[in-house]
Coordinates of C-alpha atoms in Angstrom, one line a residue:
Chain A
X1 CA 59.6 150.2 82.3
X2 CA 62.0 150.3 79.3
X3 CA 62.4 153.4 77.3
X4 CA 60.4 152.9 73.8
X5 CA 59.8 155.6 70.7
X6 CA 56.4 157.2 70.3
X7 CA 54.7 156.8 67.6
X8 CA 50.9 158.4 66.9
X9 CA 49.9 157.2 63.1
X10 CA 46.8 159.1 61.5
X11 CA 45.6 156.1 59.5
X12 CA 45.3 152.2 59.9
X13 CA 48.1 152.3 56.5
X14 CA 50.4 154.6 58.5
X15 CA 50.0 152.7 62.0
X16 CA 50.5 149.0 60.0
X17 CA 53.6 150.8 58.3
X18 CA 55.0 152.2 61.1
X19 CA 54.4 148.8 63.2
X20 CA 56.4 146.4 60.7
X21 CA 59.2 148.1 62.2
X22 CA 60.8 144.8 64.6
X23 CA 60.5 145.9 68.1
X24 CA 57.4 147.3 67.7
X25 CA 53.9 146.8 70.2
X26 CA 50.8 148.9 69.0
X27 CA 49.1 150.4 72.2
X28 CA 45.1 150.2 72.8
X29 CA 44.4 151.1 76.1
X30 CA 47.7 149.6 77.3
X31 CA 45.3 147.9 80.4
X32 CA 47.8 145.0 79.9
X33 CA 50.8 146.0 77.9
X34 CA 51.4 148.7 80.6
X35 CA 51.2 146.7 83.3
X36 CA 53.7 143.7 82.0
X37 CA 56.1 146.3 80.6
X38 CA 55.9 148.1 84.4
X39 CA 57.2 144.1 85.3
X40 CA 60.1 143.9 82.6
X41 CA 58.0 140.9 80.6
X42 CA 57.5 143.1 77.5
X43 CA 60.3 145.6 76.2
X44 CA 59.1 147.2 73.3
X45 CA 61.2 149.5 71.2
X46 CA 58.4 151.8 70.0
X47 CA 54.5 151.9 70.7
X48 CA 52.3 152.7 68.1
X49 CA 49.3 154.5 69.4
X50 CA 46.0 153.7 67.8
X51 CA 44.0 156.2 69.9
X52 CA 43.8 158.9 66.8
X53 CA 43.6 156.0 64.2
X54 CA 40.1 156.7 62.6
X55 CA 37.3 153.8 61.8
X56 CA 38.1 151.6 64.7
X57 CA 35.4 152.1 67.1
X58 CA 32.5 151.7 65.6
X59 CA 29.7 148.8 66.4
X60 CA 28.2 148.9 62.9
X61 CA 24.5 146.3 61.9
X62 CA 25.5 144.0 59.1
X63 CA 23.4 143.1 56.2
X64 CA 23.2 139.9 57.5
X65 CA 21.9 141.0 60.9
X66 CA 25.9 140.5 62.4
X67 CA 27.2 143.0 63.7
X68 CA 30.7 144.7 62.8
X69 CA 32.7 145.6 66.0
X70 CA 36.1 147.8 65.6
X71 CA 39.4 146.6 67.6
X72 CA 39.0 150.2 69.6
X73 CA 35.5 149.7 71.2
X74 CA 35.8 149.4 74.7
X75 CA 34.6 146.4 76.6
X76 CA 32.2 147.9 78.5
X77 CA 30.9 149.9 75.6
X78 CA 30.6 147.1 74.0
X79 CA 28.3 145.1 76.8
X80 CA 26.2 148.0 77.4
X81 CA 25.3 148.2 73.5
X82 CA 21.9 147.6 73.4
X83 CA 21.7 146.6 69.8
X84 CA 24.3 144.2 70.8
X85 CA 23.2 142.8 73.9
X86 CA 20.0 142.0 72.4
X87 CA 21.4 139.8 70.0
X88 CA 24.6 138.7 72.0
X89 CA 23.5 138.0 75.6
X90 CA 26.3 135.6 76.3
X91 CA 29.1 137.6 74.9
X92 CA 27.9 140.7 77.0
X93 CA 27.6 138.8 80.1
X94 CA 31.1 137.3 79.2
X95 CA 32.9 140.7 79.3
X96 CA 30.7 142.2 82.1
X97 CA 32.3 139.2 84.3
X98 CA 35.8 140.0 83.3
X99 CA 38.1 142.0 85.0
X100 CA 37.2 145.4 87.0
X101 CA 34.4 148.3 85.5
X102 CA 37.8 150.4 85.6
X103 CA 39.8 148.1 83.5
X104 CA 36.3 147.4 81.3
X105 CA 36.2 151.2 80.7
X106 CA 40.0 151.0 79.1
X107 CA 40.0 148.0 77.6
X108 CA 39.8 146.8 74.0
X109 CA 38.4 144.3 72.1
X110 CA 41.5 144.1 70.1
X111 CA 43.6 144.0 73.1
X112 CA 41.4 141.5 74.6
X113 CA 41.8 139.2 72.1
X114 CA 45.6 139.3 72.3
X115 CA 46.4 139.8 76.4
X116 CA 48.3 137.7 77.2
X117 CA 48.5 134.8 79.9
X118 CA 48.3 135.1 83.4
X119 CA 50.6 132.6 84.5
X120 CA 52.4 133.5 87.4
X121 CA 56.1 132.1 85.7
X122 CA 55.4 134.5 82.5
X123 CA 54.9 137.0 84.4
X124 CA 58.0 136.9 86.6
X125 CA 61.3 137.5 85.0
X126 CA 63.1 135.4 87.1
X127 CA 61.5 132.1 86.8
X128 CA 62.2 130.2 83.5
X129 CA 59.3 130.8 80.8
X130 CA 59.8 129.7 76.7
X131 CA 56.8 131.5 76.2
X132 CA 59.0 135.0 77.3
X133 CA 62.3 133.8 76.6
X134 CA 62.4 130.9 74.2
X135 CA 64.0 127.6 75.1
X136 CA 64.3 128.7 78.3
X137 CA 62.1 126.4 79.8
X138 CA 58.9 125.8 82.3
X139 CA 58.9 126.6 86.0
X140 CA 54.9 126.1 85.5
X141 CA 55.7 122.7 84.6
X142 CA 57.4 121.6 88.4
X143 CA 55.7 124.7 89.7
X144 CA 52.0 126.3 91.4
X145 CA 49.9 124.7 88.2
X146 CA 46.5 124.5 89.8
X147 CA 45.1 126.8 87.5
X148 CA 46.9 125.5 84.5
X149 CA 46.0 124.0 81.0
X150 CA 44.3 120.6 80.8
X151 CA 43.3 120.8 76.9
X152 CA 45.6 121.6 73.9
X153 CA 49.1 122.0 75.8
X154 CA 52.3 121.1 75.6
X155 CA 55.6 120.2 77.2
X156 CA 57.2 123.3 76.8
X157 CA 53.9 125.7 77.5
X158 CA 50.8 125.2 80.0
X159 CA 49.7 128.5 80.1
X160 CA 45.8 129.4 79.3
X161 CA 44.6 132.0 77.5
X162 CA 42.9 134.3 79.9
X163 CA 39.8 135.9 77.8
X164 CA 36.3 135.6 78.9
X165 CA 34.8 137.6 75.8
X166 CA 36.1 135.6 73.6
X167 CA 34.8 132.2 74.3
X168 CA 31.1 132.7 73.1
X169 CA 32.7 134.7 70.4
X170 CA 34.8 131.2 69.3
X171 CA 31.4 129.4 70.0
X172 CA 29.4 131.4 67.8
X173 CA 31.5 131.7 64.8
X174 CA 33.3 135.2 65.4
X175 CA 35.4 136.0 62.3
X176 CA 38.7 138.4 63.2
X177 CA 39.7 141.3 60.4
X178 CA 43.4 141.7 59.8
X179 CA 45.1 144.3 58.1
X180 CA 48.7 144.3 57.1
X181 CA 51.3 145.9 55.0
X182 CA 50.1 143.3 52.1
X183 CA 46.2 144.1 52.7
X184 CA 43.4 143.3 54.6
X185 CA 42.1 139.3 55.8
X186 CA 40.3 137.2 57.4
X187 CA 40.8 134.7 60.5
X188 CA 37.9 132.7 61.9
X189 CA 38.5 133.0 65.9
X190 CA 39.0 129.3 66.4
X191 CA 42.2 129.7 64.3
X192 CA 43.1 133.1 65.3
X193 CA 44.9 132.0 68.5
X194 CA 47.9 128.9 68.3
X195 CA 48.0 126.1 70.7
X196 CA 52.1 126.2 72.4
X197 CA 53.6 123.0 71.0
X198 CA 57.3 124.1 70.7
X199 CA 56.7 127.9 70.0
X200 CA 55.1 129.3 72.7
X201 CA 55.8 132.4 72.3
X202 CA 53.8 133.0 68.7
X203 CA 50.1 133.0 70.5
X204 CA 48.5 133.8 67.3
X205 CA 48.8 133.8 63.4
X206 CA 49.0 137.4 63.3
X207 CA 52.3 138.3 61.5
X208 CA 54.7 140.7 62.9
X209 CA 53.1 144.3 62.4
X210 CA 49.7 143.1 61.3
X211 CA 47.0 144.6 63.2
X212 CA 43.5 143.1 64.3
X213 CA 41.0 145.7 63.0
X214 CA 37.7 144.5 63.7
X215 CA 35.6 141.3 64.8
X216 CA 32.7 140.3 63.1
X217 CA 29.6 138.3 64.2
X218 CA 27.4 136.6 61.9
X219 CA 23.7 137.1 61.5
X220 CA 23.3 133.7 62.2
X221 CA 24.5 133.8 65.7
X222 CA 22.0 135.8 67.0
X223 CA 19.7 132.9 66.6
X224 CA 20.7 132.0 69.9
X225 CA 20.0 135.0 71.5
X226 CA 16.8 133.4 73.4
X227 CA 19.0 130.6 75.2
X228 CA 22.6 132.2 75.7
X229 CA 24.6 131.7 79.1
X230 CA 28.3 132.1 79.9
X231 CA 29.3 130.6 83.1
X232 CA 32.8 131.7 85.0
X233 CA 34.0 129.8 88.1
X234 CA 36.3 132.1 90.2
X235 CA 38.3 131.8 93.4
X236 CA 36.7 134.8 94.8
X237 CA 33.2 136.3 93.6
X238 CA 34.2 139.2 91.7
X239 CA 37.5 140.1 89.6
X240 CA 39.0 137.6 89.2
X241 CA 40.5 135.4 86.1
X242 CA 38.1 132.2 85.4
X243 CA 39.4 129.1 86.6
X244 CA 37.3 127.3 84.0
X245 CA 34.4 129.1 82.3
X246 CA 32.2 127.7 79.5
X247 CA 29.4 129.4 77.1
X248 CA 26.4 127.6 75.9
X249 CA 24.1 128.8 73.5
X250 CA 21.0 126.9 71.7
X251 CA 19.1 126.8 69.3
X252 CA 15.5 125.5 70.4
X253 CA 12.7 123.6 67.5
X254 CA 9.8 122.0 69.1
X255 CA 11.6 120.9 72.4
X256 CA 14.5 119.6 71.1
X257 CA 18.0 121.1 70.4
X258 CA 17.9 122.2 67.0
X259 CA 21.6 123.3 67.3
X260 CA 23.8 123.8 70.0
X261 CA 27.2 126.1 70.1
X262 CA 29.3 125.2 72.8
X263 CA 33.0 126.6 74.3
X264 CA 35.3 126.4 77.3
X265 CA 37.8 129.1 78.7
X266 CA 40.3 129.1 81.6
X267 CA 41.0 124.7 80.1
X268 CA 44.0 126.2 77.0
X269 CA 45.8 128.4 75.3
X270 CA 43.0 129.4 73.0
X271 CA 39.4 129.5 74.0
X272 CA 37.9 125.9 73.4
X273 CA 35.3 125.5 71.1
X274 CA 33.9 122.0 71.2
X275 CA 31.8 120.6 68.1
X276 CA 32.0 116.8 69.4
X277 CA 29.9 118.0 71.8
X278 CA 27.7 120.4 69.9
X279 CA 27.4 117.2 67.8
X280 CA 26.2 115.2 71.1
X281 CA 23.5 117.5 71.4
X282 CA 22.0 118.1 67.8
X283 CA 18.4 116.8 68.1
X284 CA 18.7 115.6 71.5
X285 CA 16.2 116.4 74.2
X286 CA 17.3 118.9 76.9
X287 CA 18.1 118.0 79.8
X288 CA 20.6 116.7 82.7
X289 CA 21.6 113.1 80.8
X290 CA 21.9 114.7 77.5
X291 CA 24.3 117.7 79.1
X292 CA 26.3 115.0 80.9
X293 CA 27.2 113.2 77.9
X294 CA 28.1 117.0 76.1
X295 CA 30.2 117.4 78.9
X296 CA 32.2 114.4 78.5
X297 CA 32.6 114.5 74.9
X298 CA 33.9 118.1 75.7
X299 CA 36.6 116.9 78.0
X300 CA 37.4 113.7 76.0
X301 CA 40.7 114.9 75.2
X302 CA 42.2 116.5 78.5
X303 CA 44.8 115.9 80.4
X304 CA 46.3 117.1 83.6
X305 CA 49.3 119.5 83.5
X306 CA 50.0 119.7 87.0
X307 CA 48.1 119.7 90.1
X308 CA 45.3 120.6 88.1
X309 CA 43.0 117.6 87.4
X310 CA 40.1 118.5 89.1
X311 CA 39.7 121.1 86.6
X312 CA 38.6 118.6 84.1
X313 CA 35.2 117.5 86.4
X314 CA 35.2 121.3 87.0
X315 CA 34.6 122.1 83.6
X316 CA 32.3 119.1 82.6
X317 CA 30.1 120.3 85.3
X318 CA 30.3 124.1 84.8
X319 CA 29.1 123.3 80.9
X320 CA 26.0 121.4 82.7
X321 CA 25.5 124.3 84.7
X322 CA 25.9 126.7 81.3
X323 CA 23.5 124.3 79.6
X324 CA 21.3 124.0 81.6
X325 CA 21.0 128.0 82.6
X326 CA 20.7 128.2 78.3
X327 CA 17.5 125.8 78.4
X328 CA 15.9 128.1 80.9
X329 CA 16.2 130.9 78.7
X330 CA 18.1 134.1 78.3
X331 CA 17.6 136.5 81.4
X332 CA 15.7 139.7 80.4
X333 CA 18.0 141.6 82.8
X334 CA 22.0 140.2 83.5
X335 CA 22.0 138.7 86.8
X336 CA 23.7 141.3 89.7
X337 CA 27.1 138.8 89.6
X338 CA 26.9 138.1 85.6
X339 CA 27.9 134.7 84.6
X340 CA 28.7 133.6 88.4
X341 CA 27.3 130.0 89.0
X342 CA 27.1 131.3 92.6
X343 CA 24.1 133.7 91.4
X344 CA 20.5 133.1 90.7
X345 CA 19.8 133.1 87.0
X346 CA 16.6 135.0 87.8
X347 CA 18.9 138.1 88.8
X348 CA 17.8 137.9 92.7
X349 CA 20.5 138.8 95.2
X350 CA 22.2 136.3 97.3
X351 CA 22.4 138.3 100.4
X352 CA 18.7 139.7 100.4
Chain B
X1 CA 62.0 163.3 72.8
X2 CA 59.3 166.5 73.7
X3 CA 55.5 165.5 73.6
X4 CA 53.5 168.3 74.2
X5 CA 49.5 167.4 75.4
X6 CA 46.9 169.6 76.2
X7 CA 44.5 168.3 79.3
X8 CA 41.1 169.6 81.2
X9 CA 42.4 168.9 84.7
X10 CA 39.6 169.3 87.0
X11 CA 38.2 172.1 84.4
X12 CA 41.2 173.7 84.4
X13 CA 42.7 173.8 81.0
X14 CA 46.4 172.8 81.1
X15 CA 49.4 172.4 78.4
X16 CA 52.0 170.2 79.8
X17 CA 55.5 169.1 77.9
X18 CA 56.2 165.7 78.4
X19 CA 60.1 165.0 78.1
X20 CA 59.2 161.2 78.6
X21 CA 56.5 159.2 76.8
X22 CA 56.8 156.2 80.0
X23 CA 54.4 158.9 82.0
X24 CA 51.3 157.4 83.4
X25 CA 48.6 159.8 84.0
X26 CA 48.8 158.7 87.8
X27 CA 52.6 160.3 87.9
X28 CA 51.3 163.1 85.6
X29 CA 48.6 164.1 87.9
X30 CA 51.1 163.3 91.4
X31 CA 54.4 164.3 90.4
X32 CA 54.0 167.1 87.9
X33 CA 50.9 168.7 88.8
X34 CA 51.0 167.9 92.8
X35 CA 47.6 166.3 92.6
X36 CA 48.7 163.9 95.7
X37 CA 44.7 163.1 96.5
X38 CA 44.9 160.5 93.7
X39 CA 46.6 157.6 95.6
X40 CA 49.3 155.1 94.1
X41 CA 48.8 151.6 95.5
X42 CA 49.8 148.8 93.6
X43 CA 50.3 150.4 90.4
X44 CA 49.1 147.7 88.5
X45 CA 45.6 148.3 87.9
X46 CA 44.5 145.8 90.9
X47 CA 43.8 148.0 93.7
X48 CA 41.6 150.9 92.2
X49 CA 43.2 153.7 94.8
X50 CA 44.4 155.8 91.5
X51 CA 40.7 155.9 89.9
X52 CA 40.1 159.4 88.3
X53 CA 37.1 160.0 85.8
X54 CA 38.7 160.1 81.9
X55 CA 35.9 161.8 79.6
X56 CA 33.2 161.1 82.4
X57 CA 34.0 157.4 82.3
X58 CA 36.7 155.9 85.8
X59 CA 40.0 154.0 84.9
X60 CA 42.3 153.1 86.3
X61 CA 45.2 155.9 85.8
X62 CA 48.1 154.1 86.5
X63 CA 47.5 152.1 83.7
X64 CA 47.2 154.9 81.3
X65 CA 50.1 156.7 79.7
X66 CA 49.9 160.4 79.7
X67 CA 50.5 161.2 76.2
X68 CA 47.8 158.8 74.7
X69 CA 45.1 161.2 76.6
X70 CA 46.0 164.0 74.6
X71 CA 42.8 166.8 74.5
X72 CA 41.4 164.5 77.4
X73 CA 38.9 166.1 80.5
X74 CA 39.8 164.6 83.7
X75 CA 38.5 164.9 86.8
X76 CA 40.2 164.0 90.3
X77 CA 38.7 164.1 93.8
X78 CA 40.7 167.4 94.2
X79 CA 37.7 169.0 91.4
X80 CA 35.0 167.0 93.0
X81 CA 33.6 169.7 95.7
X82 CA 31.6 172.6 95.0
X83 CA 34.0 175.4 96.8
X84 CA 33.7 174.2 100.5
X85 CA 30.5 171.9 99.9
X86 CA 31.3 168.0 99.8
X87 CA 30.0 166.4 96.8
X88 CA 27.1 164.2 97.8
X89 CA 29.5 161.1 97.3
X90 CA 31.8 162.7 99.4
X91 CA 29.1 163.6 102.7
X92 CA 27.7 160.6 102.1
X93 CA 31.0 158.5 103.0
X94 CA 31.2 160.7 106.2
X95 CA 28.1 159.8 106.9
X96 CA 28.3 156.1 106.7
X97 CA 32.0 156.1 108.4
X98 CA 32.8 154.3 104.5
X99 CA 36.8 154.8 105.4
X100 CA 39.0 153.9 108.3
X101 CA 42.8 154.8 107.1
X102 CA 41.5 156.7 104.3
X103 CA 44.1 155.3 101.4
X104 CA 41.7 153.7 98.9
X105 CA 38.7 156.4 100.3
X106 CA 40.0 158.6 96.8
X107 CA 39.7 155.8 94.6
X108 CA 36.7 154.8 95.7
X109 CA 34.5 158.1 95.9
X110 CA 36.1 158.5 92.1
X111 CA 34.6 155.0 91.2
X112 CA 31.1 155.4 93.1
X113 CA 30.9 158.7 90.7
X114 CA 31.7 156.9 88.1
X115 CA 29.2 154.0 88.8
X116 CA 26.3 156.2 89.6
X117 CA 27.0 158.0 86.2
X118 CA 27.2 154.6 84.4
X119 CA 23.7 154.1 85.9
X120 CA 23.7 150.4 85.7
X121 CA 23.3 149.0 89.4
X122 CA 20.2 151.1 90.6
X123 CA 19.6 150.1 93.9
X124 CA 20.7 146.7 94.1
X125 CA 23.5 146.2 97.3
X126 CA 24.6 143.3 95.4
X127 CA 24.9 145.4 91.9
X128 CA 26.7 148.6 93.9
X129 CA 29.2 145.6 95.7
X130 CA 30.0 143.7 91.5
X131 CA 30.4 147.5 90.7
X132 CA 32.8 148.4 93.3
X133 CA 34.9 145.4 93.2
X134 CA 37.7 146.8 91.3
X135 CA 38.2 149.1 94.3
X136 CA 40.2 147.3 97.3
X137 CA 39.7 148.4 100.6
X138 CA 42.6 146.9 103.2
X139 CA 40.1 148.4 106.5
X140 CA 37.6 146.8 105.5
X141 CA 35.3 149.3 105.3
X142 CA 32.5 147.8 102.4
X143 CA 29.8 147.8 104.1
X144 CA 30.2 151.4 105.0
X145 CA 31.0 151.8 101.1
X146 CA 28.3 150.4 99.8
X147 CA 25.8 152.1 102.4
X148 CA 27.2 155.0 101.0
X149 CA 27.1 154.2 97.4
X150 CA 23.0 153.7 97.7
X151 CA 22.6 156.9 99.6
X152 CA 24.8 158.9 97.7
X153 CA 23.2 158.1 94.4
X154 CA 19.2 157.9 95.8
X155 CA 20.6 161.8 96.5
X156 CA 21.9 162.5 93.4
X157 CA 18.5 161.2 91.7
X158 CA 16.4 163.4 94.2
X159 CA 16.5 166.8 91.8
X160 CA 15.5 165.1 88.5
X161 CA 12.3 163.1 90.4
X162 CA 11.5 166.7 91.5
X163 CA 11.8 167.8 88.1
X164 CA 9.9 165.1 86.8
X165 CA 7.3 165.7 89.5

């Protein structure tokens, strides 16, 4: 690990001036700066810590019914919210499926928005990688892509974005509060994260310094609350990255789909949000022809990276599987193995 | 640079200068307070053998630096005995012969604490083994672990159904 100044601001002003110093990370938990600073892949000059930074881990009820969640909550703080849970189902089984209860402990929900990939190339200094060193090219490219990008990438970049939380956030309209030296905004999620085209290495439209402050979720999106699944295919059964994942949630009137919010992860750079096929489905009957053609319009667009076409089936048929898990109805508990298709939606174990 | 902190180690209040801010909280505990029972395995947050309790709550504490837990409690599996009495995690992975080489045993009795305080898997096997899986164990040994797990915390619950009773 490089040597790096300390720096432990009192204030979100004081932590956003110290930050617009260049060479400068801020530090969450550090569950994944830490660990790719320990490999070389980040070498930041100073860390500013936002652990004494006041009025960022709250989960505060919104006018609107949304709730208000601060960049410092932890992920498993955040799941085992009640209030939240209730009216978030899928985004609680998303983060209970993500990475370790130790690492869900530490973790942020800042820092889970802006982790950074898992590729094996951008993680090891020694192989080429323009997301880590621009212009120096792909390894990924020639290299072990299996698990790489089939939607949004680009010649220079296949690397996905690695989040499970945030793909029923995209799906149900999250809204990402910024605060930087010249004030305070607002990003929808779908356009918080960048595809790669030729810059790679810019992941999201924060500007250098700016901090992510909060996410907010609308009242709105808790209408979905009674038909809300996230689905995560693995290569093993528990923590592990998804290979392709996908969130479903509806909006039931009189047997039909009233409304349907619907988004892939593990298939880009950015989690996928796909209205061409929440469009498919508005008005249309549930059911296993209807989710097929939701599917495909989903997939429409993707293309193999690599050795990685059969994640395009994959993920048509793990958005079935979501949507059809979503007609059913939300679980009233989270099964034991949350959003693995592996497990009975009815929360009975496997192995008796 | 000098970074003074204050910790709880295992209830012991401690004041420790920190000539270094690149100090985990696993080298804090090993290297500077010779708490060696906390094991460094891959020191990457994959393996779970350096799990300590943080405020109640198991991390991983290789992936924590030292200085960011200023005024923090934490408890190892040096603090996790009554005097010479195991704690009922502890006797229970005796019992159940829930270690062979013993490496990740640490991290693991840290994290069953830590899961039976979270109170989330009640007596599932399958719940205990999603709960666990952040805890690698190179023996083997799961079913052992997760034997132990269910026994250790039924244990733990016996006083308060008393109570209650």
């Amino acid at each position: 690990m490089n040597r790096f100044d300390y720096i432990r601001p009192a204030t979100v002003a004081e932590a956003v001036a110290a930050a617009a110093v260049p060479g400068s990370a801020y530090l969450a938990a550090g569950t994944n700066l830490l660990d790719l600073m320990k490999g070389g892949v980040m070498r930041p000059a100073r860390l500013v810590d936002l652990a004494r930074v006041p009025g960022l881990d709250a989960i505060e009820a919104l006018p609107d019914g949304g709730l208000r969640i601060g960049a410092r909550v932890r992920n498993a703080d955040l799941a085992y919210d009640p209030g939240f849970a209730r009216r978030f189902p899928a985004v609680a089984e998303a983060l209970l499926s993500g990475a370790s209860a130790q690492l869900r402990n530490a973790a942020t929900v800042g820092g889970n928005l802006l982790q950074r990939t898992r590729c094996a190339y951008f993680y090891d200094p020694a192989s080429a990688c323009n997301k880590r060193e621009p212009g120096a090219g792909c390894d990924a490219r020639e290299g072990e892509n299996r698990l790489h990008a089939v939607l949004g990438w680009s010649e220079q970049c296949i690397a996905t974005h690695p989040s499970d939380f945030c793909v029923p956030l995209v799906a149900l309209g999250a809204v990402v509060e910024i605060e930087g030296q010249a004030g305070r905004r607002e990003v929808p999620l779908e356009e918080f994260h960048r595809l790669p085209g030729t810059t790679p290495e810019r992941e999201s439209v924060l500007a250098p310094g700016e901090l992510v402050v909060a996410v907010r979720l609308p009242g709105e999106a808790a209408g979905f609350a009674g038909h809300a699944r996230y689905v995560k295919l693995r290569e093993r059964t528990s923590y592990a990255f998804a290979v392709v994942s996908a969130a479903a949630c509806l909006r039931l009137e009189d047997g039909a789909i009233a409304e349907a919010r619907l988004a892939l992860g593990g298939v880009a750079a950015k989690p996928w949000r796909v209205p061409a096929a929440e469009a498919v489905l508005q008005g249309a009957r549930p059911g296993a022809e209807a989710f097929r053609q939701a599917a495909e319009a989903a997939l429409a667009e993707a293309q193999p990276s690599g050795e990685n076409g059969f994640k395009i089936e994959l993920a048509r048929r793990i958005l079935v599987r979501a949507l059809t898990l979503a007609a059913a109805g939300t679980p009233e508990r989270l099964p034991a193995l949350p959003a693995s298709p592996l497990a009975s939606h009815s929360g009975v174990s496997l192995h008796g | 640079m000098s970074l003074s902190i204050t910790l709880t180690v295992n209830a012991v209040p401690r004041t420790i200068a920190l000539d270094d801010p690149r100090v985990t909280l696993l080298d804090l505990l090993r290297e500077r307070l010779d708490l060696t029972g906390t094991k460094k395995g891959c020191d990457r947050g994959q393996c779970g053998a350096c799990t300590v309790l943080v405020d109640g709550r198991r991390v991983n504490s290789c992936l924590a630096l030292a200085v960011s837990h200023d005024g923090a409690e934490v408890l190892t599996i040096e603090g996790l005995a009554e005097g010479e009495t195991p704690h009922p995690v502890q006797a229970a992975f005796i019992e159940h012969d829930a270690f062979q080489c013993g490496f990740c045993t640490p991290g693991q009795i840290m994290s069953a604490v830590g899961l039976i305080r979270e109170g989330q898997a009640g007596d599932d096997p399958e719940r205990v083994r999603e709960g666990m899986s952040g805890n690698l164990c190179r023996c083997g040994a799961y079913q052992g672990i997760t034997e132990a797990v269910l026994q250790a915390q039924r244990r733990l619950a016996e006083p308060e159904q008393e109570q209650a009773a």
